[in-house]
CSV table of C-alpha atoms in Angstrom, one decimal:
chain,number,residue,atom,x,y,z
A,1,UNK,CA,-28.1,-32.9,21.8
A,2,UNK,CA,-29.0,-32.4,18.0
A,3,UNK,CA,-28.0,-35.5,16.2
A,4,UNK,CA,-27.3,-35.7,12.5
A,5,UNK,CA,-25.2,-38.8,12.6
A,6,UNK,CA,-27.3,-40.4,9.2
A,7,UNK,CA,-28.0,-37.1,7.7
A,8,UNK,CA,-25.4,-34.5,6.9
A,9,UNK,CA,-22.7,-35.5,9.1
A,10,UNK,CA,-21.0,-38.1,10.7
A,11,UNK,CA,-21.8,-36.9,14.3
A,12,UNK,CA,-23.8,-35.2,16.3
A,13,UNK,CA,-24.2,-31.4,15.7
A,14,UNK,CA,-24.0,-29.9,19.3
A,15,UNK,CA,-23.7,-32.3,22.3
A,16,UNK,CA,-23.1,-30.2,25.5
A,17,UNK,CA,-22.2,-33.5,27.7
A,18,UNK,CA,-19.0,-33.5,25.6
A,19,UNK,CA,-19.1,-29.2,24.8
A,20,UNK,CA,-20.3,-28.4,28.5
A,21,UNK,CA,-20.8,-30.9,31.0
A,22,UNK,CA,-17.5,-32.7,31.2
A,23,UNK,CA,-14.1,-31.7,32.3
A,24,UNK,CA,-12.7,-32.5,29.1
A,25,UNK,CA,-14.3,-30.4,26.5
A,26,UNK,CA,-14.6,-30.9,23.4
A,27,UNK,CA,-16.7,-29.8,20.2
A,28,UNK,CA,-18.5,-32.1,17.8
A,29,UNK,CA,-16.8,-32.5,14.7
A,30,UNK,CA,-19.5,-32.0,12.7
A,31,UNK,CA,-20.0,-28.3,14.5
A,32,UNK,CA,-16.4,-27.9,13.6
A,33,UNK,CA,-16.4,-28.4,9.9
A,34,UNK,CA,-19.8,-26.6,9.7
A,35,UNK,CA,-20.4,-23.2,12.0
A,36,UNK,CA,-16.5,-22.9,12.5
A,37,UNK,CA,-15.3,-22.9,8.9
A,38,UNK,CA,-17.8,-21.9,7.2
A,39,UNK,CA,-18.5,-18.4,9.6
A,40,UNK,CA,-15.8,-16.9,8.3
A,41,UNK,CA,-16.0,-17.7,4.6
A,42,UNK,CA,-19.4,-16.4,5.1
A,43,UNK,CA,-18.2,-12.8,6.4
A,44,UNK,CA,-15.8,-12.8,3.5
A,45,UNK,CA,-18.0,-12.5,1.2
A,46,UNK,CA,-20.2,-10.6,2.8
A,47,UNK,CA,-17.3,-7.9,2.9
A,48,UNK,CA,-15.8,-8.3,0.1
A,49,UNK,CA,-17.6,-5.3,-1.6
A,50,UNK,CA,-16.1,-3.4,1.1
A,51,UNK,CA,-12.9,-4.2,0.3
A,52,UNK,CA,-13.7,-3.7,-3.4
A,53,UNK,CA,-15.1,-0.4,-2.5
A,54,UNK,CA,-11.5,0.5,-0.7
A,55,UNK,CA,-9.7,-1.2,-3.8
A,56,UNK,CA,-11.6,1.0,-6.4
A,57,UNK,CA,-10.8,4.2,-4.5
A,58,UNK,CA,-6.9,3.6,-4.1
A,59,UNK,CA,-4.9,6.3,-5.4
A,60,UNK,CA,-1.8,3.7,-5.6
A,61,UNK,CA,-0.6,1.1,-8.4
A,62,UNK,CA,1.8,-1.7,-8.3
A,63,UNK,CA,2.6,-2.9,-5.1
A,64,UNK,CA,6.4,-4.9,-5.9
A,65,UNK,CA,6.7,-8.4,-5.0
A,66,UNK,CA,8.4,-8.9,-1.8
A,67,UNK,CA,8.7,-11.5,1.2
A,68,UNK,CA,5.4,-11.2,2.7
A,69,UNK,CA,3.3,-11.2,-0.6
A,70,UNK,CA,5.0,-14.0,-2.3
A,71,UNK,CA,5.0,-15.9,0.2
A,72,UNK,CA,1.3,-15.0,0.8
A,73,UNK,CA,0.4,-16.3,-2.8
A,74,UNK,CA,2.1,-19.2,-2.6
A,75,UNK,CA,0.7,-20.5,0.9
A,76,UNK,CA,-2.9,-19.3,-0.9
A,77,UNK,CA,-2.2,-21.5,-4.2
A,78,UNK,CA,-1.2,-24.4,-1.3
A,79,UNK,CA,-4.5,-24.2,0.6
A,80,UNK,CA,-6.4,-24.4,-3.1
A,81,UNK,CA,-4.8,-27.4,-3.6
A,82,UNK,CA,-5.4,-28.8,-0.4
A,83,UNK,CA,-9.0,-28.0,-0.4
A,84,UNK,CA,-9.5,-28.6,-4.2
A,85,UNK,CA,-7.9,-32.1,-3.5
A,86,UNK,CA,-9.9,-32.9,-0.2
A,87,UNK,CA,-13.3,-32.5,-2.6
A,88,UNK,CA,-12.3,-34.0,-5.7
A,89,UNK,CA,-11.2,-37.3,-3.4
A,90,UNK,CA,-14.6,-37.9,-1.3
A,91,UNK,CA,-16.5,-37.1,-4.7
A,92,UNK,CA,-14.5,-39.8,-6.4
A,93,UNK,CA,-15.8,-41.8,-3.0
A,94,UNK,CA,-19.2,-40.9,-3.7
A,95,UNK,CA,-19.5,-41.7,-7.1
A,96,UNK,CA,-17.8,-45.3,-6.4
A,97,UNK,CA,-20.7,-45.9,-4.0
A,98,UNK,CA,-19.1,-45.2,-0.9
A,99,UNK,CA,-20.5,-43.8,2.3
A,100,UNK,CA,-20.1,-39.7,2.1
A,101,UNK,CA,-21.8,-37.5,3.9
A,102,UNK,CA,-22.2,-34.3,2.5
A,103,UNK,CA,-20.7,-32.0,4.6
A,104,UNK,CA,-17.4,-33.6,3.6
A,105,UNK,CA,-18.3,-32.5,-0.1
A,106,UNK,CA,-19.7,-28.9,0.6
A,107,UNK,CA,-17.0,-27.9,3.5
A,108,UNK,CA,-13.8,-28.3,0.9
A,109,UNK,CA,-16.2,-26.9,-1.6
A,110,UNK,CA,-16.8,-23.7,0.0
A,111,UNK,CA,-13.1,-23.4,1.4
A,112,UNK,CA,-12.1,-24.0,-2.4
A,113,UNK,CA,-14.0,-20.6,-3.5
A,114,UNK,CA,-13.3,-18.7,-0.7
A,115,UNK,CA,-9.5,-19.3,-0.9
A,116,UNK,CA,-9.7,-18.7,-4.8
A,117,UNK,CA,-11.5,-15.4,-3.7
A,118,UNK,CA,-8.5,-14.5,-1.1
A,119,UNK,CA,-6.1,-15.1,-3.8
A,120,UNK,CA,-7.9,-12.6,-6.4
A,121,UNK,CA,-8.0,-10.1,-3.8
A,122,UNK,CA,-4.7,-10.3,-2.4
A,123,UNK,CA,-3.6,-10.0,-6.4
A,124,UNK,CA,-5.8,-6.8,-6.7
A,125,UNK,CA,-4.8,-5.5,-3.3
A,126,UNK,CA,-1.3,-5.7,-5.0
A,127,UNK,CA,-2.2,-3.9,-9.2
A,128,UNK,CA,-4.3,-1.2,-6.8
A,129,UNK,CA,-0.8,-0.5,-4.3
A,130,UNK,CA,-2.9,-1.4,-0.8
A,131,UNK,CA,-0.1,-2.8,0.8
A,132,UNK,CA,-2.4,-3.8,3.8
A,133,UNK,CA,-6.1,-5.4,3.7
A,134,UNK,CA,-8.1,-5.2,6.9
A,135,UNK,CA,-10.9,-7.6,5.4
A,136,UNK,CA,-8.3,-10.5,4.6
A,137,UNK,CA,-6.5,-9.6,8.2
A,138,UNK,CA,-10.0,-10.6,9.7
A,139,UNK,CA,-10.6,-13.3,8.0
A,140,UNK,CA,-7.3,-14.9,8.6
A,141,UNK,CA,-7.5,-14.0,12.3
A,142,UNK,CA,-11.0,-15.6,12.6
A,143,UNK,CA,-9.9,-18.8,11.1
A,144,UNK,CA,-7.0,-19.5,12.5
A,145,UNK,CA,-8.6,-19.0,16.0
A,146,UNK,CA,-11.3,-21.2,15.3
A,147,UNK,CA,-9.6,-24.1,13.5
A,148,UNK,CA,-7.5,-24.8,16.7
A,149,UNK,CA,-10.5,-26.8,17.8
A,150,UNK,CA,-10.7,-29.2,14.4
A,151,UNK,CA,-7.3,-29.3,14.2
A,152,UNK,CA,-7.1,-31.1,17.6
A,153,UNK,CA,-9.5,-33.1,17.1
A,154,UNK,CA,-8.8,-34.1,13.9
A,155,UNK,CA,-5.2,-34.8,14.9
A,156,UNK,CA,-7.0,-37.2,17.8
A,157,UNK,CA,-8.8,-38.8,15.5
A,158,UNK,CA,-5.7,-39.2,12.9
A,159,UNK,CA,-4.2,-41.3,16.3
A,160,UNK,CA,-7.0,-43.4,17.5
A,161,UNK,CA,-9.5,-43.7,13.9
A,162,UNK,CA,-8.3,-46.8,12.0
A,163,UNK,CA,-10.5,-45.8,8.3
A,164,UNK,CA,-8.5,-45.1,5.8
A,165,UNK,CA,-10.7,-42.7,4.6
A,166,UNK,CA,-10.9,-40.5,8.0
A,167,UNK,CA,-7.3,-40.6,8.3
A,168,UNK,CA,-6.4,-39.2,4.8
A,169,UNK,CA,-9.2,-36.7,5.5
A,170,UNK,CA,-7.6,-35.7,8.8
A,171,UNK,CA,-3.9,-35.6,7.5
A,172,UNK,CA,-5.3,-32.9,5.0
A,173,UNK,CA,-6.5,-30.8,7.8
A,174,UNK,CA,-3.3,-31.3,10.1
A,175,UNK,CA,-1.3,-29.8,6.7
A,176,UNK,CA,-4.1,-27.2,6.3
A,177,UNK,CA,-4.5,-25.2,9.9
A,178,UNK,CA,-0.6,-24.3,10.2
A,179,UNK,CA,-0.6,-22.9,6.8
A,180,UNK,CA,-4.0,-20.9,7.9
A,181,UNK,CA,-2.4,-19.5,10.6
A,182,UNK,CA,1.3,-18.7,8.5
A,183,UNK,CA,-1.3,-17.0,6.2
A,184,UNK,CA,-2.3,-14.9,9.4
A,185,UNK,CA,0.7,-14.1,10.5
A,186,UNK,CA,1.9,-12.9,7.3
A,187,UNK,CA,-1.4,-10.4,7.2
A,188,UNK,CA,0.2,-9.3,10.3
A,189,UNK,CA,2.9,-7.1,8.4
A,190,UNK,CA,2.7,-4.6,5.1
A,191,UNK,CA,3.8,-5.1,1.7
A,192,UNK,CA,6.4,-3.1,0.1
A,193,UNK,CA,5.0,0.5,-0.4
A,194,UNK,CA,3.8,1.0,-4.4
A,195,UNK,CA,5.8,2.1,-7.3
A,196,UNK,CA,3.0,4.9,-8.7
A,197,UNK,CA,0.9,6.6,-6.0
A,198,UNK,CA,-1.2,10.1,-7.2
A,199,UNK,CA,-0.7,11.5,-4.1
A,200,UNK,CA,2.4,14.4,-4.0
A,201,UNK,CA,6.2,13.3,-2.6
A,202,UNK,CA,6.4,13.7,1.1
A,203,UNK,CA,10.2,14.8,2.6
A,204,UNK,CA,9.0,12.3,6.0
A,205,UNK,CA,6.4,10.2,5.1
A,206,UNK,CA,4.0,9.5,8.3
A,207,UNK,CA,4.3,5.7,8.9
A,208,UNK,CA,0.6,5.2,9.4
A,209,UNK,CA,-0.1,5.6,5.3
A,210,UNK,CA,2.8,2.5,4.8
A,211,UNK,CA,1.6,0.8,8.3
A,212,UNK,CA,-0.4,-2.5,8.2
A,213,UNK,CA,-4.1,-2.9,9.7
A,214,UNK,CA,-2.6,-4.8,12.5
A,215,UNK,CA,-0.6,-1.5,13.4
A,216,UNK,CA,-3.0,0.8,13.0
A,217,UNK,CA,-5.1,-0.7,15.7
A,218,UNK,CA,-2.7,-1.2,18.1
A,219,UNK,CA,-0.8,2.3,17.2
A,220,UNK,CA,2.2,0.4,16.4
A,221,UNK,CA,3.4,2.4,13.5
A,222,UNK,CA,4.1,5.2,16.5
A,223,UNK,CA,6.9,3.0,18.4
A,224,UNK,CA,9.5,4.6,16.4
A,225,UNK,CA,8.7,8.2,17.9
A,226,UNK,CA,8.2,7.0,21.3
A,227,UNK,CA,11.6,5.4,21.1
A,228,UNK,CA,13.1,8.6,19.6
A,229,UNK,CA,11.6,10.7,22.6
A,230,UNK,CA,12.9,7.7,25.2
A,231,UNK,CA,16.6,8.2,23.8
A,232,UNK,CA,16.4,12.4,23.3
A,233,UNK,CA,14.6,15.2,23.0
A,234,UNK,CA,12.3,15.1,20.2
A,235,UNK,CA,12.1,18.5,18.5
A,236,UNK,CA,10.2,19.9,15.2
A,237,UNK,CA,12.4,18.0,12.7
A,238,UNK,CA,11.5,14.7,14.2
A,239,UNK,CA,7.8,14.9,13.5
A,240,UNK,CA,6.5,13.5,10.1
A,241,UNK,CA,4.7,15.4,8.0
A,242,UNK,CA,0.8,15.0,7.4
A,243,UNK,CA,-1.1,12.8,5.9
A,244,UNK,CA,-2.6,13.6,2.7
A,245,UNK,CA,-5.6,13.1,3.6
A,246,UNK,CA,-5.3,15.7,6.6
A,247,UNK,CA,-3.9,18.4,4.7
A,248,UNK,CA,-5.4,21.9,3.9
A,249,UNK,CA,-5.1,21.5,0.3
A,250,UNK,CA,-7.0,18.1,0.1
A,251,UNK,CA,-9.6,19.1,3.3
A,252,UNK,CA,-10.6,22.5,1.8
A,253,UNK,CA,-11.1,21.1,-2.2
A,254,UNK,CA,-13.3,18.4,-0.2
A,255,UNK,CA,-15.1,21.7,1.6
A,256,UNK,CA,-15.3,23.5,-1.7
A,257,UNK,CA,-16.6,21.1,-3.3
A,258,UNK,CA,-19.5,20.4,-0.5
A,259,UNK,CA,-20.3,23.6,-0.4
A,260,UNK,CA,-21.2,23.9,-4.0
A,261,UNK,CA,-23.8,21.0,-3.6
A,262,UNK,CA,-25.1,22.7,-1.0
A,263,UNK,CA,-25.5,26.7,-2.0
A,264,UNK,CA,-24.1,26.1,-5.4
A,265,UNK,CA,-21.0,28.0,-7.2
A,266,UNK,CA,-21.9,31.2,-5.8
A,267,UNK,CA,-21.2,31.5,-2.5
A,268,UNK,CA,-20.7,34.8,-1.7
A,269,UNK,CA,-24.7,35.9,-2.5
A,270,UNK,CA,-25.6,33.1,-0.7
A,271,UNK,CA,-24.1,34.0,2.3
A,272,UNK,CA,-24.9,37.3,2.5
A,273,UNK,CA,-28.5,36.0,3.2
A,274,UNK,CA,-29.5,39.3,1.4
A,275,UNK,CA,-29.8,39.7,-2.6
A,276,UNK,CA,-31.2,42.3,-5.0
A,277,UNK,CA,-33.8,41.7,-7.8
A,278,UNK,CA,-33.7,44.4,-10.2
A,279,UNK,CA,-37.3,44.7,-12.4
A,280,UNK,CA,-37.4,47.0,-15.2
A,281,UNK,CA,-40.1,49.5,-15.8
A,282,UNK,CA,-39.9,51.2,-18.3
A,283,UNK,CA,-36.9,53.6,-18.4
A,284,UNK,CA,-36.8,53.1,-14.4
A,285,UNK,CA,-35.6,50.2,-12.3
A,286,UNK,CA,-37.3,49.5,-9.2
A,287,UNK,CA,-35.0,47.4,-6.8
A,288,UNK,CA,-36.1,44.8,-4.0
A,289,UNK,CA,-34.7,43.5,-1.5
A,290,UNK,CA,-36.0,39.1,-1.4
A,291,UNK,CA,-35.1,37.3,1.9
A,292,UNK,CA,-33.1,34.6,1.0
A,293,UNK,CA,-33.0,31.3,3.4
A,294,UNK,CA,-29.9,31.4,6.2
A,295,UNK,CA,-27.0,29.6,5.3
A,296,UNK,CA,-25.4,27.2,7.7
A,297,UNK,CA,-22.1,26.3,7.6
A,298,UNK,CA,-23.5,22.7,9.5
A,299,UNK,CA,-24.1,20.6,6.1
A,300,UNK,CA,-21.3,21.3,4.2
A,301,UNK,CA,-19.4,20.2,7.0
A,302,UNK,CA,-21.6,17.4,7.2
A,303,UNK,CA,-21.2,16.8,3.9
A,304,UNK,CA,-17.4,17.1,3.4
A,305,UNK,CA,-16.7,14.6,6.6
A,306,UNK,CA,-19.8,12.6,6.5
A,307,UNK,CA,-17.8,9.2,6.0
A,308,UNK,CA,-15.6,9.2,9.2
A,309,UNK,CA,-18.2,10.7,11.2
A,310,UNK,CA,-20.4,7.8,10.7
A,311,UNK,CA,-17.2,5.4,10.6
A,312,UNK,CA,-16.9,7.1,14.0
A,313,UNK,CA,-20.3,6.5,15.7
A,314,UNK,CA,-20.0,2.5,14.5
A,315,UNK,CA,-16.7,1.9,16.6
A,316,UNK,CA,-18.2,4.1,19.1
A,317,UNK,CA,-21.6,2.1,19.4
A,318,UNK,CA,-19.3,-1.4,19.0
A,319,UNK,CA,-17.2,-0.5,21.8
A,320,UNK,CA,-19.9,0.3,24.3
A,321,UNK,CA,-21.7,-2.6,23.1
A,322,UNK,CA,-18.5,-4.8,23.9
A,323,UNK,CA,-18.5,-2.9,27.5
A,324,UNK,CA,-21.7,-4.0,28.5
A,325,UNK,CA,-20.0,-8.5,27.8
A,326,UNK,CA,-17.4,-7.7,30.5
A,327,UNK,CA,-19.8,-7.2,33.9
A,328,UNK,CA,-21.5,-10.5,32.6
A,329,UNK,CA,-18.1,-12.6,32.1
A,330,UNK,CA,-17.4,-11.4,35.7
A,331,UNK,CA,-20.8,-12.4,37.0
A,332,UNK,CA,-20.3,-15.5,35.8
A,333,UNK,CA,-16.5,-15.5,37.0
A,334,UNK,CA,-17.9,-15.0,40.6
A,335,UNK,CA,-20.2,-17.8,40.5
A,336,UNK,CA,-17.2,-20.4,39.6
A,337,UNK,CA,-15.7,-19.2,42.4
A,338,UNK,CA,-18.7,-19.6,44.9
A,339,UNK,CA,-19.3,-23.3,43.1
A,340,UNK,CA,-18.0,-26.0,42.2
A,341,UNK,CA,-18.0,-26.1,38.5
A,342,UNK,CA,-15.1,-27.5,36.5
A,343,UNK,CA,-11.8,-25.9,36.5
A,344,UNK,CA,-11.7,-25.2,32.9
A,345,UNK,CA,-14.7,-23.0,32.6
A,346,UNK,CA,-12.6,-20.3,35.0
A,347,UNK,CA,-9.9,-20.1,32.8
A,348,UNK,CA,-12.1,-19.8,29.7
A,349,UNK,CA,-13.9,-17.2,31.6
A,350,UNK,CA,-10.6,-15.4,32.3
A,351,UNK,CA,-9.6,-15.1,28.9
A,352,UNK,CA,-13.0,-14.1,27.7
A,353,UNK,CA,-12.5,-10.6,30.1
A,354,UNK,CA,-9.4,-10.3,28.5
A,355,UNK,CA,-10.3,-10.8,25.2
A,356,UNK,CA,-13.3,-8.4,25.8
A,357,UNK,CA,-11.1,-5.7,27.8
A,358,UNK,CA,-8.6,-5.6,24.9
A,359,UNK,CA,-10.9,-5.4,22.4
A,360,UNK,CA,-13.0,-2.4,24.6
A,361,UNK,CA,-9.7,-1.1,24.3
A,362,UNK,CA,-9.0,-1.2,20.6
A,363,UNK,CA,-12.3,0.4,19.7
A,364,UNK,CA,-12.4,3.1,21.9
A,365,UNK,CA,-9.2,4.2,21.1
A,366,UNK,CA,-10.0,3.9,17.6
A,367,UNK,CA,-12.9,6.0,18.0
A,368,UNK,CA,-11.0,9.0,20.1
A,369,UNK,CA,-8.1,9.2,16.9
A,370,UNK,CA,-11.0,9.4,14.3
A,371,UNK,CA,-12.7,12.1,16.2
A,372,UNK,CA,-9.9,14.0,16.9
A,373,UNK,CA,-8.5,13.2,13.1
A,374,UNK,CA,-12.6,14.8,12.7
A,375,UNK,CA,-11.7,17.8,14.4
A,376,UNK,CA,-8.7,18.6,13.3
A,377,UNK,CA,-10.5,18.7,9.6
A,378,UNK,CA,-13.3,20.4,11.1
A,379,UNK,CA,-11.1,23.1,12.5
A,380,UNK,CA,-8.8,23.8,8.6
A,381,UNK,CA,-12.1,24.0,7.1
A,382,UNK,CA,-13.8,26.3,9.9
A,383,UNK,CA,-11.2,28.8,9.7
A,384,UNK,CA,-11.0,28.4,5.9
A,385,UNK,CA,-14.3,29.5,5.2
A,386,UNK,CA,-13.8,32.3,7.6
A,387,UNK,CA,-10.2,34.4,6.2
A,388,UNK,CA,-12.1,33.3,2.4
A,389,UNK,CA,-14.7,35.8,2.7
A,390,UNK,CA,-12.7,38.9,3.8
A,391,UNK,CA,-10.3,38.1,1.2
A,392,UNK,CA,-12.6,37.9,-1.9
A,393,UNK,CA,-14.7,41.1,0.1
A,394,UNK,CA,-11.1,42.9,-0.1
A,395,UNK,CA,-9.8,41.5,-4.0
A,396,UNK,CA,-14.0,43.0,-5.1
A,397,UNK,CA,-13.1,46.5,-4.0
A,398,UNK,CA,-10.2,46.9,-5.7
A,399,UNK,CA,-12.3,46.0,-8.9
């Protein structure tokens, strides 16, 4: 047990005869408010440059305002006020000279600025046309898992705590959690696609670039085609086009430009691995052949495709890492069976193999459509560089 009951909280911070060794679990409250709610404004903000980073680089503007995203900012404006309200009252405590502990003035604090910081980049997401944002998906999902366990047992003490004080404070959290987890579900689906986009007018736009992050993971912007092909035959005319991203144009300017850092503008002397220096002597030129270093085709690849290639080997390494929890979850399944531990602990270790199974799942699929998304570039590029050659070989002989 580590006890903080006349420090920062009102309650122990871990107790494992009331998290562990009972048969009716619980967590301390002061682990609730602390770990649990402020974990996941913590990994906000520690990825919020990369979702600056994705906002910066978006080639759309001006998502329009539709269902999901007004209703977002309103619910977002709501949990300010909530929180905003829930500080301001126990530092009007404090100051009276009642007894506050502080984590009941630095928990609303730090929800305060990390809801403030959701709403300015669910605004941005919207001027910058991301219709989708895999950062504030997470951090949605996170805390509305988590907060189930405050918001039980703040509801049990709104029943059985006769202070004013805790009561008010628990009310606030009972209104809080279900618009937490309205917030998540509304990160569940897309935007309205953006007015201004610099990318060119496709005739049968692939769902994926309009899909949400929740349906990229699970592939469920691809439902539509599988329910085409259930119904009929699917031929040519049913396939979307490309991606942008995936298409020649946009994969060979990438190449180009790659190679140019690489062996600079001219190509064609440098891969010919052979060049001639002309010296002058006198009226006479003597000419000699330098060895120049072989070129590899290897780093401009690199180069070009560096990103998801190394975007790649993180879900890869994440996924085998997530592997390796299953066999222990089962261990430990196996020994609840062959004891007589409570029953609760076998369904929690039930759910943790399937939470781990499905997210195994997740990533290594993930991991084979970037790769074979890799390849595919690998391949238009490949074969570009190899017609270029005999083509500007053929164009210098007619000069």
């Amino acid at each position: 047990m580590f006890s903080d009951e006349d420090g920062f909280c009102n309650s122990s911070f871990w107790d494992s005869t009331i998290s562990w060794d009972t048969d009716n679990p619980r967590l301390p409250l002061c682990f609730e408010k602390t770990v649990l709610l402020w974990g996941p404004c913590l990994l906000l903000w520690l990825f919020t440059p990369l979702e600056l980073s994705i906002i910066f680089r978006s080639k759309c503007r001006d998502v329009p305002w539709g269902f999901t995203n007004t209703t977002k900012l309103c619910l977002n404006l709501v949990l300010i006020v909530l929180s905003v309200t829930s500080f301001v009252w126990s530092l009007t405590l404090s100051m009276a000279g009642e007894k506050v502990y502080p984590v009941d003035l630095w928990t609303p604090a730090v929800t305060s600025a990390t809801f403030v910081l959701t709403l300015v980049l669910l605004i941005w997401d919207m001027q910058r046309g991301l219709q989708s944002s895999a950062v504030l998906f997470l951090f949605w999902l996170i805390l509305s898992t988590v907060g189930v366990a405050q918001f039980f047992t703040e509801f049990r003490e709104a029943e059985y705590d006769d202070s004013e004080e805790s009561l008010y404070r628990s009310l606030l959290y009972i209104f809080h959690y279900p618009l937490v987890v309205l917030m998540f579900l509304l990160n569940i689906f897309a935007d309205p696609p953006p007015k201004v986009t610099d990318y060119p007018k496709s005739q049968k736009l692939c769902p994926e670039v309009q899909a949400s992050f929740a349906s990229r993971m699970i592939f469920g912007w691809f439902d539509q085609l599988i329910w085409k092909g259930y119904k009929k035959s699917l031929n040519v005319v049913d396939l979307w086009d490309l991606r942008y991203q995936d298409t020649s144009a946009q994969i060979v300017r990438r190449f180009e430009r790659s190679w140019a850092k690489y062996y600079g503008e001219d190509t064609e002397a440098a891969a010919s691995g052979l060049y001639k220096k002309l010296e002058s002597y006198g009226t006479l030129k003597n000419t000699i052949s330098v060895k120049k270093k072989r070129v590899t085709i290897l780093w401009p690849i690199w180069g070009a495709f560096r990103s998801p290639i190394m975007s790649s080997a993180a879900i890869k390494i994440i996924g085998d890492i997530i592997s390796f929890i299953n066999p222990q979850i089962l261990n430990l399944l196996i020994q609840f069976v062959d004891s007589k531990e409570y029953m609760w602990r076998g369904f929690a270790y039930a759910i943790g193999m399937f939470v781990t199974a499905e997210l195994q799942s997740i990533f290594f699929h993930q991991q084979l459509m970037s790769m074979y998304r890799v390849g595919l570039n690998w391949r238009t590029a490949i074969m570009f560089a190899v017609y270029k050659k005999p083509a500007r070989g053929t164009q210098w002989e007619k000069l």
